[in-house]
Coordinates of C-alpha atoms and ligand atoms in Angstrom, one line a residue:
M1 CA -19.4 -7.2 -16.7
A2 CA -16.1 -5.9 -15.3
L3 CA -16.2 -4.2 -12.0
V4 CA -13.8 -1.5 -13.2
T5 CA -13.2 -0.4 -16.8
W6 CA -9.9 1.2 -17.5
D7 CA -10.3 4.8 -18.6
E8 CA -7.9 7.5 -19.7
K9 CA -9.1 9.6 -16.8
Y10 CA -7.0 7.3 -14.6
S11 CA -3.8 8.2 -16.6
V12 CA -0.9 9.6 -14.6
G13 CA 0.9 10.7 -17.8
N14 CA 3.5 7.9 -17.7
G15 CA 3.0 5.0 -20.1
M16 CA 4.7 2.3 -18.0
I17 CA 2.9 3.3 -14.8
D18 CA -0.5 3.5 -16.6
K19 CA 0.1 0.0 -17.9
Q20 CA 0.9 -1.3 -14.4
H21 CA -2.2 0.3 -13.0
H22 CA -4.2 -1.2 -15.8
S23 CA -2.9 -4.7 -14.8
L24 CA -3.8 -4.1 -11.2
V25 CA -7.4 -3.2 -12.3
D26 CA -7.5 -6.4 -14.3
L27 CA -6.5 -8.5 -11.3
I28 CA -9.2 -6.8 -9.2
N29 CA -11.7 -7.6 -11.9
Q30 CA -10.5 -11.2 -11.9
L31 CA -11.1 -11.4 -8.2
H32 CA -14.6 -9.9 -8.6
D33 CA -15.4 -12.5 -11.3
A34 CA -14.1 -15.3 -9.1
M35 CA -16.2 -14.2 -6.2
K36 CA -19.4 -13.9 -8.4
E37 CA -18.8 -17.3 -9.8
G38 CA -18.2 -18.8 -6.3
K39 CA -14.8 -20.2 -7.3
S40 CA -13.0 -22.4 -4.8
K41 CA -10.2 -21.2 -2.6
E42 CA -7.7 -23.1 -4.7
K43 CA -8.8 -21.1 -7.8
V44 CA -8.9 -17.8 -6.0
K45 CA -5.6 -18.0 -4.1
P46 CA -3.4 -17.7 -7.2
T47 CA -5.2 -14.4 -8.2
L48 CA -4.9 -13.0 -4.6
D49 CA -1.2 -13.9 -4.6
A50 CA -0.7 -12.4 -8.0
L51 CA -2.4 -9.2 -6.9
L52 CA -0.1 -8.9 -3.9
K53 CA 3.0 -9.7 -5.9
Y54 CA 2.2 -7.3 -8.7
T55 CA 1.2 -4.6 -6.3
K56 CA 4.6 -4.8 -4.6
E57 CA 6.4 -4.8 -7.9
H58 CA 4.4 -1.8 -9.0
F59 CA 5.0 0.1 -5.8
T60 CA 8.7 -0.6 -6.0
Y61 CA 8.9 0.6 -9.5
E62 CA 6.9 3.7 -8.8
E63 CA 9.0 4.5 -5.7
Q64 CA 12.2 4.1 -7.6
R65 CA 10.9 6.5 -10.2
M66 CA 9.8 9.0 -7.5
Q67 CA 13.2 8.9 -5.9
A68 CA 15.0 9.4 -9.2
A69 CA 12.8 12.4 -9.9
N70 CA 13.4 13.8 -6.4
Y71 CA 9.7 13.8 -5.9
P72 CA 9.0 15.9 -2.7
L73 CA 6.1 13.8 -1.5
F74 CA 7.9 10.5 -1.7
S75 CA 7.9 9.6 2.0
E76 CA 4.2 10.1 2.6
H77 CA 3.4 8.3 -0.7
K78 CA 5.6 5.3 0.3
K79 CA 3.8 5.2 3.7
Q80 CA 0.5 4.8 1.8
H81 CA 1.9 2.0 -0.2
E82 CA 3.2 0.2 2.9
G83 CA -0.2 0.6 4.6
F84 CA -2.0 -1.0 1.7
V85 CA 0.4 -3.9 1.4
A86 CA 0.0 -4.6 5.1
K87 CA -3.8 -4.7 4.7
V88 CA -3.6 -7.0 1.7
E89 CA -1.1 -9.3 3.4
S90 CA -3.3 -9.4 6.5
F91 CA -6.4 -10.2 4.4
I92 CA -4.5 -13.0 2.6
T93 CA -3.4 -14.5 5.9
D94 CA -7.0 -14.5 7.2
Y95 CA -8.3 -15.8 3.9
N96 CA -5.8 -18.7 3.9
S97 CA -6.6 -19.6 7.5
G98 CA -10.3 -19.5 6.9
K99 CA -10.9 -16.4 9.1
A100 CA -12.0 -14.3 6.2
G101 CA -13.7 -14.9 2.8
L102 CA -13.8 -13.1 -0.5
N103 CA -16.8 -10.7 -0.4
F104 CA -18.0 -7.4 -1.9
S105 CA -16.6 -5.5 1.0
I106 CA -13.0 -6.6 0.4
I107 CA -13.3 -6.3 -3.4
N108 CA -14.7 -2.8 -3.0
F109 CA -12.0 -1.9 -0.5
L110 CA -9.3 -3.0 -3.1
K111 CA -11.0 -1.2 -5.9
D112 CA -11.7 2.0 -4.0
W113 CA -8.2 2.2 -2.5
L114 CA -6.5 1.7 -5.8
L115 CA -8.7 4.2 -7.8
N116 CA -8.6 6.8 -5.0
H117 CA -4.8 6.4 -4.7
I118 CA -4.3 6.8 -8.4
A119 CA -6.6 9.8 -8.5
E120 CA -5.4 11.6 -5.4
S121 CA -1.8 10.6 -4.8
D122 CA -0.3 9.1 -8.0
K123 CA -1.6 12.0 -10.1
K124 CA 0.3 14.5 -7.9
Y125 CA 3.6 13.2 -9.3
R126 CA 2.4 13.7 -12.9
S127 CA 4.6 16.7 -13.7
Y128 CA 7.7 15.0 -12.2
M129 CA 7.4 11.7 -14.0
Q130 CA 5.9 12.1 -17.4
G131 CA 7.0 9.8 -20.2
Ligands
FEO201 FE1 0.5 3.6 -8.4 FE2 1.3 4.9 -5.7 O1 0.6 3.5 -6.7

């Protein structure tokens, strides 16, 4: 069973951004499955790399849209993105070096951060970026 099931309650009112959030949820579910199945590092690494890459692409897109809409909370929102990317990069470095493993704690961190960020921060731009 998937760790997170996409639900309309996560919608921020923008079809492209909802689609990107949905893809991020899919990647977190893939990591969760990989962990449960005890997949090897070689099999997990591409999913971790894809999560980081897609997260960066999503944040860049969202930030461009926020700037284009003159969104007043842009700076603080961008800082949240930067903090998350730094944490994921740090985890991947530790994972690759063998200092950290994929476990429930890291999967839950990713899931909770993403869902809380969508619910508490992304939804605030709803009226600025509908479409
Ligand atoms: Fe959808 Fe601010 O990340």
